[in-house]
CSV table of N, CA and C in Angstrom, one decimal:
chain,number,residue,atom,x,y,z
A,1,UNK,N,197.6,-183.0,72.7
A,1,UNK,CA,198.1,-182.1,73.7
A,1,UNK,C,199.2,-181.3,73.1
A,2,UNK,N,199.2,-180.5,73.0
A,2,UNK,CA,200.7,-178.8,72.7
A,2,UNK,C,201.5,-179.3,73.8
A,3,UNK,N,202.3,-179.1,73.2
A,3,UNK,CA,204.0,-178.9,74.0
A,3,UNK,C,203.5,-178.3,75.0
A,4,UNK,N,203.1,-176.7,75.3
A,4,UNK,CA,203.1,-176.0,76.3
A,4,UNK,C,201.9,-176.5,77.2
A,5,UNK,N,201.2,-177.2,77.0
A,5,UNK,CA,200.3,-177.9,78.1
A,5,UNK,C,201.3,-179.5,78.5
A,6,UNK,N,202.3,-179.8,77.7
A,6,UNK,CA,202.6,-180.9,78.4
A,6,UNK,C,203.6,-180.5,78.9
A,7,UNK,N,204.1,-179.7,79.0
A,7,UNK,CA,204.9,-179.2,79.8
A,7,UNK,C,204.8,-178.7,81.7
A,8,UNK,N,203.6,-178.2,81.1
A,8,UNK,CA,202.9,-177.9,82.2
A,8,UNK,C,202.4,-178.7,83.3
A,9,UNK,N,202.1,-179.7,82.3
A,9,UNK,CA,201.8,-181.0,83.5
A,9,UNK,C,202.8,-181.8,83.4
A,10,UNK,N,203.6,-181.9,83.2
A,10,UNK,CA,205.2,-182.5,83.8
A,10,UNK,C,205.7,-181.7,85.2
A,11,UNK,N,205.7,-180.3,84.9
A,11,UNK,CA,206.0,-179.4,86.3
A,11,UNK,C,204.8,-179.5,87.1
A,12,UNK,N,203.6,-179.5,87.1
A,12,UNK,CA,202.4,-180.0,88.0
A,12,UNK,C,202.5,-181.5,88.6
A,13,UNK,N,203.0,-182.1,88.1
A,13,UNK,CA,203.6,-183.5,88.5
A,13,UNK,C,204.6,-183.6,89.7
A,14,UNK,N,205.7,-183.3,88.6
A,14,UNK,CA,206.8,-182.5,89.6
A,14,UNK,C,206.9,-182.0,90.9
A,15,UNK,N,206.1,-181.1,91.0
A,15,UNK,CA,206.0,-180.3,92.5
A,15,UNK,C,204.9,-181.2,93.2
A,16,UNK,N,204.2,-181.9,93.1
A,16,UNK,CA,203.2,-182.5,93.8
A,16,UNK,C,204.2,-183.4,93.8
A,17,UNK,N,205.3,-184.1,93.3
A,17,UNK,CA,206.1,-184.9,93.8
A,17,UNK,C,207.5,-184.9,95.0
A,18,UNK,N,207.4,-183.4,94.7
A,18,UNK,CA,208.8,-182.4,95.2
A,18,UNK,C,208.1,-181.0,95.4
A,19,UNK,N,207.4,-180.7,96.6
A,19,UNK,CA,206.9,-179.4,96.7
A,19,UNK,C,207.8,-178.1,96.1
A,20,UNK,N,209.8,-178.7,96.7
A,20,UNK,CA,210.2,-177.6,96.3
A,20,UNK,C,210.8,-177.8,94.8
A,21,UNK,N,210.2,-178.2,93.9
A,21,UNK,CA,210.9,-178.5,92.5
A,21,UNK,C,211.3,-177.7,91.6
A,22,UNK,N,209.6,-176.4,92.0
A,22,UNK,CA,210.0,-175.5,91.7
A,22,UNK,C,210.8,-174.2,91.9
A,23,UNK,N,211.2,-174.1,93.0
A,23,UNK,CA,212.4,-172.9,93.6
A,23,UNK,C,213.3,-173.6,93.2
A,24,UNK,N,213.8,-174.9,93.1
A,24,UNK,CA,214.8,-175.3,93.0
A,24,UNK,C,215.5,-175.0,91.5
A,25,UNK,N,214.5,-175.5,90.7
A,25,UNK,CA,214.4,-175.4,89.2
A,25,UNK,C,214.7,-173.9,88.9
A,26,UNK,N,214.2,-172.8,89.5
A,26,UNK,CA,214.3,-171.7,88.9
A,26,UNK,C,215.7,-170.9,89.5
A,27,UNK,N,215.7,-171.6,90.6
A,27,UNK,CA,217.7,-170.8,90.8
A,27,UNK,C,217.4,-169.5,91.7
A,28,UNK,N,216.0,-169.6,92.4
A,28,UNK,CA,216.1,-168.4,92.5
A,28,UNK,C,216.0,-168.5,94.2
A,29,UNK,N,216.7,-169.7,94.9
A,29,UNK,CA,216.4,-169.6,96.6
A,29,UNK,C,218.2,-170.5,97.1
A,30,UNK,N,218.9,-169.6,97.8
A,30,UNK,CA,220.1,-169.6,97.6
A,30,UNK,C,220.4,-171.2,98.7
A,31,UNK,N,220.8,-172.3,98.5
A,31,UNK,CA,221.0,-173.4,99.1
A,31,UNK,C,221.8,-173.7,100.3
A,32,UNK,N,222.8,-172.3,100.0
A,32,UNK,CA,223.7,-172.1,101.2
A,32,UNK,C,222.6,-171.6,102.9
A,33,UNK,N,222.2,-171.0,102.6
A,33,UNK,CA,221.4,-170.2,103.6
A,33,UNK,C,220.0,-170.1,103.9
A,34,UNK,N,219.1,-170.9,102.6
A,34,UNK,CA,218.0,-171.0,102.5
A,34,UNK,C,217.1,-169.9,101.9
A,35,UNK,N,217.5,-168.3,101.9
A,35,UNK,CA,217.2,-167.2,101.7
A,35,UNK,C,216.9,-166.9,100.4
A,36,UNK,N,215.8,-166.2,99.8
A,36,UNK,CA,216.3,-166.1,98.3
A,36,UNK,C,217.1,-165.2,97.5
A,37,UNK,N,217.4,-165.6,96.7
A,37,UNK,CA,218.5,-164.7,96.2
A,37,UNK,C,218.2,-163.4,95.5
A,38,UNK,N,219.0,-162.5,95.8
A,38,UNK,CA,219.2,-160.8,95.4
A,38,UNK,C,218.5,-161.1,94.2
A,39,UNK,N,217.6,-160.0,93.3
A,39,UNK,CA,217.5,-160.1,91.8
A,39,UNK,C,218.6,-159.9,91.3
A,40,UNK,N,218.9,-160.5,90.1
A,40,UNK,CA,220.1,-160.2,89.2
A,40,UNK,C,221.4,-161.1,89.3
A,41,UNK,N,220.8,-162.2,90.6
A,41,UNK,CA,222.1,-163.0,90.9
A,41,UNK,C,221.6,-164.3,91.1
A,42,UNK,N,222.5,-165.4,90.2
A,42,UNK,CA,222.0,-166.8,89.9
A,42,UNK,C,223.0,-167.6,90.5
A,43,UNK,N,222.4,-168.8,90.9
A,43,UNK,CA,223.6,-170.1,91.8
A,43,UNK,C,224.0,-170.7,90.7
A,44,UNK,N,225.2,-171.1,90.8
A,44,UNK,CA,225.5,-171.7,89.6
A,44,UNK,C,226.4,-172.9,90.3
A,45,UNK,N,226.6,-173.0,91.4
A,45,UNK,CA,226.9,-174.5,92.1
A,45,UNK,C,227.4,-174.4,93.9
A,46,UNK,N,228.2,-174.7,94.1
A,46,UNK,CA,229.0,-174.5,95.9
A,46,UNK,C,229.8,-173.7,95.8
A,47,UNK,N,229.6,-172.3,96.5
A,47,UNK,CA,230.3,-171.0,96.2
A,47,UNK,C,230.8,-170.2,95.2
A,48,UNK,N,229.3,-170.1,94.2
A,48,UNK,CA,229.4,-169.5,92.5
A,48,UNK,C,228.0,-169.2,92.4
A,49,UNK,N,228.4,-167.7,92.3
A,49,UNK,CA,227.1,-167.1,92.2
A,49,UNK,C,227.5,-165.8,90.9
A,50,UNK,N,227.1,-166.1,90.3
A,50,UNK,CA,227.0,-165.2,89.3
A,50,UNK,C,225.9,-164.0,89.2
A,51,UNK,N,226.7,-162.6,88.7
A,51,UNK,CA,225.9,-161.4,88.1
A,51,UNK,C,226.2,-161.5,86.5
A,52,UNK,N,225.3,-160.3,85.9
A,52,UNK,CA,225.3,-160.3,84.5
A,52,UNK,C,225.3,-158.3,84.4
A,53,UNK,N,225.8,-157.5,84.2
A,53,UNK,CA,225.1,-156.5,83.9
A,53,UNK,C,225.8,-156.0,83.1
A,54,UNK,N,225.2,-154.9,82.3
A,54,UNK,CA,225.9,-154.1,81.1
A,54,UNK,C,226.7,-152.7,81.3
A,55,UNK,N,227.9,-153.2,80.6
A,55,UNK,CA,228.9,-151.7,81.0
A,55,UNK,C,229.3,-151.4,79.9
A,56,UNK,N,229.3,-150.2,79.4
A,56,UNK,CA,229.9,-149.3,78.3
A,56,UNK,C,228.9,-150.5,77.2
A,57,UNK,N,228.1,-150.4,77.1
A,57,UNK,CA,227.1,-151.6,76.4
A,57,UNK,C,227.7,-152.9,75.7
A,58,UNK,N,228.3,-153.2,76.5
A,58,UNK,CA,228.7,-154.8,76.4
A,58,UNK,C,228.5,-155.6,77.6
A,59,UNK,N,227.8,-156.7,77.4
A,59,UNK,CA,227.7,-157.3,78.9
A,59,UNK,C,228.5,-157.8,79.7
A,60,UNK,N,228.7,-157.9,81.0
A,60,UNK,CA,229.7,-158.5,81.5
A,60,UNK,C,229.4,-159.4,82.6
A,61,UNK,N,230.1,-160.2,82.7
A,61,UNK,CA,229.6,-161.1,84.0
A,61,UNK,C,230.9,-162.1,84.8
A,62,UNK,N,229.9,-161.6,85.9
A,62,UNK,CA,231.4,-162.1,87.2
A,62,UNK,C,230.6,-163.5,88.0
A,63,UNK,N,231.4,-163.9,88.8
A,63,UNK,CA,231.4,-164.8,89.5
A,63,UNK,C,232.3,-164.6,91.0
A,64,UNK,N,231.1,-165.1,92.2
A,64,UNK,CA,231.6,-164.6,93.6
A,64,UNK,C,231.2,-165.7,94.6
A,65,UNK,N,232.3,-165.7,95.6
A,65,UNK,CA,231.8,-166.7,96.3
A,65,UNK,C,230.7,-166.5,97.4
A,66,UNK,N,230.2,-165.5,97.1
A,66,UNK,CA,228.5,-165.5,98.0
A,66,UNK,C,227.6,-164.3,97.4
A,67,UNK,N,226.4,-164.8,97.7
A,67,UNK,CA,225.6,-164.0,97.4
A,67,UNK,C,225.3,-162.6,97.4
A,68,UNK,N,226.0,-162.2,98.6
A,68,UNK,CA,226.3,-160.7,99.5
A,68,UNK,C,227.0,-160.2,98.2
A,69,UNK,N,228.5,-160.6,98.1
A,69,UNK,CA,229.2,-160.5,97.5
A,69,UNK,C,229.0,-159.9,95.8
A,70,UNK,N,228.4,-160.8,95.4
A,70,UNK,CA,227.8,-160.7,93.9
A,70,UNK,C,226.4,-159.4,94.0
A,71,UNK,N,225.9,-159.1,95.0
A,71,UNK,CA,224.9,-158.7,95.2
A,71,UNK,C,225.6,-157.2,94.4
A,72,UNK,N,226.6,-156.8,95.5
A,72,UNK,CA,226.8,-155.3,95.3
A,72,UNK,C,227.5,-154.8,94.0
């Protein structure tokens, strides 16, 4: 078996074990509110939501205590 098929069936395991294993895993459905999250904005724990974007071409990234917040 390849890595990338046993991988696959570890996460096919996983979610048949934990329907939501995988939204959870991917960071992409916000815990506070249930809602998913804006594109371009990641949970990073209880009131830390991080952006990433590029200004004057260097990246930059902040940290906000909600979703809304980080959104704009």
């Amino acid at each position: 078996m390849h890595h990338r098929e046993e991988r696959r069936t570890l996460l096919s395991w996983s979610m048949t074990q934990n329907p939501l294993a995988g939204v959870v895993m991917s960071g992409r459905m916000d815990p506070a509110t249930g809602n998913p999250l804006p594109r371009g904005v990641s949970y990073r724990g209880p009131k830390q939501y991080m952006t990433r974007k590029m200004v004057d071409g260097r990246r930059v990234q902040e940290t906000f205590s909600s979703a809304a917040q980080a959104r704009h």
